[in-house]
PDB file of C-alpha atoms in Angstrom:
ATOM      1  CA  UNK A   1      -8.973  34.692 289.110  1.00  0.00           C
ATOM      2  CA  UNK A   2     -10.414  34.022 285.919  1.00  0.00           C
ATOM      3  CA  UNK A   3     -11.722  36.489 284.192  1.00  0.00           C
ATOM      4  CA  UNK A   4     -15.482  35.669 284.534  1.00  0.00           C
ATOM      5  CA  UNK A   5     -15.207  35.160 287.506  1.00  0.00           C
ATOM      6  CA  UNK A   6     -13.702  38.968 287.975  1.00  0.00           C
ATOM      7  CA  UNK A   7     -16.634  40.403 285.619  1.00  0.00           C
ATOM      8  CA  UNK A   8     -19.146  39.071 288.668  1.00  0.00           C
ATOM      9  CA  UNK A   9     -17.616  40.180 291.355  1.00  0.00           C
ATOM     10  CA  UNK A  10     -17.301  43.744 289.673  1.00  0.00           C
ATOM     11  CA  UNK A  11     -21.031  43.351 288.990  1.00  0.00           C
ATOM     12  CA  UNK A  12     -21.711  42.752 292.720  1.00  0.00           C
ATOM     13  CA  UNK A  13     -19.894  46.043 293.631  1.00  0.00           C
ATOM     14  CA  UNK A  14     -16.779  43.683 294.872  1.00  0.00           C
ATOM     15  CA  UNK A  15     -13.024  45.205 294.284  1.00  0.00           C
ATOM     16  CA  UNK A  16     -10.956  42.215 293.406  1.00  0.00           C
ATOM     17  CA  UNK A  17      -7.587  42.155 294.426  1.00  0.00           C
ATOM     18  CA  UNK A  18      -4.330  43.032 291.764  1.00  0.00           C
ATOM     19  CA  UNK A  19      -0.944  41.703 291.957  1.00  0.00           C
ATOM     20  CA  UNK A  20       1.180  44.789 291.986  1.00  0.00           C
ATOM     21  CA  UNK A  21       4.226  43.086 291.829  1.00  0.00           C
ATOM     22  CA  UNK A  22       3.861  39.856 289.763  1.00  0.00           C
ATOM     23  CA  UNK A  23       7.732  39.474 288.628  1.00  0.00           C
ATOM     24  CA  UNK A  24       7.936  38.150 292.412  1.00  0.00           C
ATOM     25  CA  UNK A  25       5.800  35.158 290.965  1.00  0.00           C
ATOM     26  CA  UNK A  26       7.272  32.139 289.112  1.00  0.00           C
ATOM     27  CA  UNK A  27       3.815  32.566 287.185  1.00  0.00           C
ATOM     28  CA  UNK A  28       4.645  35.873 286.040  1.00  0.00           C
ATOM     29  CA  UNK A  29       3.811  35.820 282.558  1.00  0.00           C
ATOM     30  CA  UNK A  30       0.033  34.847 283.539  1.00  0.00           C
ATOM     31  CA  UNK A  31      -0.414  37.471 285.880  1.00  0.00           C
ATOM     32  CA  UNK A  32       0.701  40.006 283.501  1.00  0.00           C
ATOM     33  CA  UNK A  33      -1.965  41.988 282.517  1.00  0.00           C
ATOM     34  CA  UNK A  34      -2.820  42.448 278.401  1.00  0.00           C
ATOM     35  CA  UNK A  35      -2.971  46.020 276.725  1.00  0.00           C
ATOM     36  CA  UNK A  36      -6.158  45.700 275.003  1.00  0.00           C
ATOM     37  CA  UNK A  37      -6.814  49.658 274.575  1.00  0.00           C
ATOM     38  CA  UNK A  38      -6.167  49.662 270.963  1.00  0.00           C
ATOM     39  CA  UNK A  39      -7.539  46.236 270.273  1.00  0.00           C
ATOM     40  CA  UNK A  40      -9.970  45.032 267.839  1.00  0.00           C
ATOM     41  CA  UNK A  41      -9.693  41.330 268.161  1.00  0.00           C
ATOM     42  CA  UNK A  42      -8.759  39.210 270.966  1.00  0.00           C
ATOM     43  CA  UNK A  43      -7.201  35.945 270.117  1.00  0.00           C
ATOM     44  CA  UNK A  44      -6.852  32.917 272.487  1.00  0.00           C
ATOM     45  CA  UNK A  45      -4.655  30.428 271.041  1.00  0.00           C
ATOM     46  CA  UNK A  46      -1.203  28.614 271.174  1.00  0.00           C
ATOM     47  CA  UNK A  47       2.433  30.363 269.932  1.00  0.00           C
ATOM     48  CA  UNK A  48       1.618  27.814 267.199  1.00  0.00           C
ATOM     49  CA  UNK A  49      -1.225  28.791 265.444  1.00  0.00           C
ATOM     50  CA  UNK A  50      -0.496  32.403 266.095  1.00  0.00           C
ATOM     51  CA  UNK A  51       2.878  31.729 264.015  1.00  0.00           C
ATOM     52  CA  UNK A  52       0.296  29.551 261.368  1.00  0.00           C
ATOM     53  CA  UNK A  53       0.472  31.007 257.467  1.00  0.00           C
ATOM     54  CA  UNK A  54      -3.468  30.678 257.838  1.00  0.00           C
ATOM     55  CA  UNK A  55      -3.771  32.953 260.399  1.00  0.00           C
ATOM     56  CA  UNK A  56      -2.500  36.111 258.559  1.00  0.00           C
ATOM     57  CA  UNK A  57      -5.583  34.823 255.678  1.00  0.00           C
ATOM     58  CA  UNK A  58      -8.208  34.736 258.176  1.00  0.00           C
ATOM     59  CA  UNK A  59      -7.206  38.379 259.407  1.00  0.00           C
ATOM     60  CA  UNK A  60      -7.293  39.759 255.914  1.00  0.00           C
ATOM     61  CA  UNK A  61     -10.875  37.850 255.222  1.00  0.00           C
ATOM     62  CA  UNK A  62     -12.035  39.669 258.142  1.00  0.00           C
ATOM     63  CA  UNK A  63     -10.851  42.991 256.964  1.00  0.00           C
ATOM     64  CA  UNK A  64      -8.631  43.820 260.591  1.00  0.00           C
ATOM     65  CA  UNK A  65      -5.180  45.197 260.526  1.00  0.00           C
ATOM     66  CA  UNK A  66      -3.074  42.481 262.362  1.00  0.00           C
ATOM     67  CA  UNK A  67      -1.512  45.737 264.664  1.00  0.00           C
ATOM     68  CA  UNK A  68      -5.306  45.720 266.203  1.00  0.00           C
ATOM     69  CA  UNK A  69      -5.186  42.097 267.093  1.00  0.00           C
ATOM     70  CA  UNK A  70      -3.492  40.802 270.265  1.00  0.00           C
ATOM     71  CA  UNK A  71      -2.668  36.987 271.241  1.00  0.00           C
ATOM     72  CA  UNK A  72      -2.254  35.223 274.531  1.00  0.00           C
ATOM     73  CA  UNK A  73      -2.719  31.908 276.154  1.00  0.00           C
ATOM     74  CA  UNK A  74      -5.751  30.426 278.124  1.00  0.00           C
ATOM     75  CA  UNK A  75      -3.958  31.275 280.910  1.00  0.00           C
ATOM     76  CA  UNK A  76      -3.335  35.375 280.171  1.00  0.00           C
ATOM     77  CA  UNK A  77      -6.916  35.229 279.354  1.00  0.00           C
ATOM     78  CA  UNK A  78      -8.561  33.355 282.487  1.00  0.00           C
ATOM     79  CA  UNK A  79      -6.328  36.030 284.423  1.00  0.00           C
ATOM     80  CA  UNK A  80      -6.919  39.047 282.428  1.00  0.00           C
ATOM     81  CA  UNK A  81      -8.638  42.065 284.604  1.00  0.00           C
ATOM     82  CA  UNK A  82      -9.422  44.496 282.486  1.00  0.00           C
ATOM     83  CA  UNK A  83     -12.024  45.262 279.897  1.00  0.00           C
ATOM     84  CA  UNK A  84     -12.035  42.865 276.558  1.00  0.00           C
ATOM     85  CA  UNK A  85     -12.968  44.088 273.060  1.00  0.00           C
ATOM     86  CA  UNK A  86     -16.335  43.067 271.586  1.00  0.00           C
ATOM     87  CA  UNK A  87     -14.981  40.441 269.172  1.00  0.00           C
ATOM     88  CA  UNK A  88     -12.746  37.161 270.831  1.00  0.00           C
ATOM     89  CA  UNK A  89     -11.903  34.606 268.793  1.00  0.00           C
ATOM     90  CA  UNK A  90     -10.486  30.836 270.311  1.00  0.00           C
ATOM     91  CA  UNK A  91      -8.767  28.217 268.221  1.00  0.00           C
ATOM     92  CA  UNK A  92      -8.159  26.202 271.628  1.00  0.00           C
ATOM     93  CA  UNK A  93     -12.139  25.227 271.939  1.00  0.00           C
ATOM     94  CA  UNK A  94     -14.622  26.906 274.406  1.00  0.00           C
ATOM     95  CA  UNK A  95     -14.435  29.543 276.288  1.00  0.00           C
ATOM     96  CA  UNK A  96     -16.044  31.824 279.100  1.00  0.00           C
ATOM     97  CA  UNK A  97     -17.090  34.992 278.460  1.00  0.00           C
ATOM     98  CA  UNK A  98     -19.784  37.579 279.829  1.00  0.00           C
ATOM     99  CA  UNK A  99     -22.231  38.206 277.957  1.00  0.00           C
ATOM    100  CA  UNK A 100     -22.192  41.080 274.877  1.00  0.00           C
ATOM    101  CA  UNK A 101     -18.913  39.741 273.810  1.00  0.00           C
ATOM    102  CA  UNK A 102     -19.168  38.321 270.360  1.00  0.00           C
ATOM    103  CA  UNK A 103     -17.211  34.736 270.358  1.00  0.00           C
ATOM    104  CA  UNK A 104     -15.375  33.123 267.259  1.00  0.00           C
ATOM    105  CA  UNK A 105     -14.137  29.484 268.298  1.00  0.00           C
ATOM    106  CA  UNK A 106     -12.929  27.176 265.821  1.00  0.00           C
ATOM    107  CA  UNK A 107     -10.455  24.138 265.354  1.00  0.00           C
ATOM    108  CA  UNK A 108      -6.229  24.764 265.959  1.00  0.00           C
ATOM    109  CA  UNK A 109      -5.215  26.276 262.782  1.00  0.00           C
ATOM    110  CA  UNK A 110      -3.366  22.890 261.721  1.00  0.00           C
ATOM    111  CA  UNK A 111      -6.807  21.300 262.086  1.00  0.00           C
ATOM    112  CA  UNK A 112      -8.541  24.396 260.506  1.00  0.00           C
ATOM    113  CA  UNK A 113      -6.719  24.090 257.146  1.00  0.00           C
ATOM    114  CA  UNK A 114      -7.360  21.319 256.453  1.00  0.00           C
ATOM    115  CA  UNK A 115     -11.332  20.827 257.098  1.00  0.00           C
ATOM    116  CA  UNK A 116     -13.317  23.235 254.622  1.00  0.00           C
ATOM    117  CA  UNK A 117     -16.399  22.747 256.271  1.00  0.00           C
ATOM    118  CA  UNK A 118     -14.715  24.435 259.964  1.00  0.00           C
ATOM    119  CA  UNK A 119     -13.446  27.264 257.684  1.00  0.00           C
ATOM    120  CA  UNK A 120     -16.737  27.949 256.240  1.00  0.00           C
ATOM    121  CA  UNK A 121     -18.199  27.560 260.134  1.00  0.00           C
ATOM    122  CA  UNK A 122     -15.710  30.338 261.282  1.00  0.00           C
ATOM    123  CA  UNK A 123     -16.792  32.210 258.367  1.00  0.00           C
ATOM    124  CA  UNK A 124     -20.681  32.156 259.234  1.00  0.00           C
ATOM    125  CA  UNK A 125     -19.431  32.994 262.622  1.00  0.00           C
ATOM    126  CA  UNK A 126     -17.720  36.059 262.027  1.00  0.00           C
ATOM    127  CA  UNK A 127     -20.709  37.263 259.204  1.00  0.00           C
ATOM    128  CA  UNK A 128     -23.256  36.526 261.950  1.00  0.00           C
ATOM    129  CA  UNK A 129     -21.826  39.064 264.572  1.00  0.00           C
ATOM    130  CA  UNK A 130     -20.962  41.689 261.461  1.00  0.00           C
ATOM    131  CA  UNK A 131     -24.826  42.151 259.392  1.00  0.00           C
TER     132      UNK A 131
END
């Protein structure tokens, strides 16, 4: 169930339904749930532009300590159950998300570091959601 999808249903009063054993699964690793207690930003991009040199810049520009920041896939993210933090941030295009979240989305990293213009868009982003 993808997430939004989860956030009505929990507004209707409607219990969804949790895997309690997902490692019977082939899918496991999108069933398995994210541990976003301690996080500050959410991420939703690709093992490669997690692993990008520009990523670590754009973390220090926004002034958050990468041990507050947790990664994962479309996938972990359209399946993810429990509460998100207040700032998400997707480098794999548009996403869903209820409302009061605030939403980053820019370019893959690759793409990113090389167009100054979608760095200074991600930039205006991020000061919009922080005045």
């Amino acid at each position: 169930m993808k997430h939004q999808q989860a956030v009505f249903l929990q507004e209707m009063g409607i219990t969804h339904w949790q895997v309690r054993k997902p490692a019977l699964f082939k899918a496991e690793e999108v069933h398995k749930q994210l541990n976003l207690s301690y996080c500050e930003l959410l991420v939703v991009c690709t093992k490669e532009d997690q692993q990008h040199p520009l990523m670590e810049a754009i973390l220090n520009a926004f002034e958050i300590d990468k041990d507050k920041v947790t990664y994962c896939s479309l996938a972990q993210f359209e399946n993810q159950q429990g509460t998100l933090p207040m700032l998400i941030w997707s480098t794999i295009g548009q996403i869903e998300v209820a409302p009061g979240h605030q939403l980053l989305h820019s370019p893959a990293l690759v793409t990113l570091a090389e167009q100054r213009q979608a760095k200074q868009i991600l930039w205006k982003q991020f000061c919009a959601y922080h005045q």
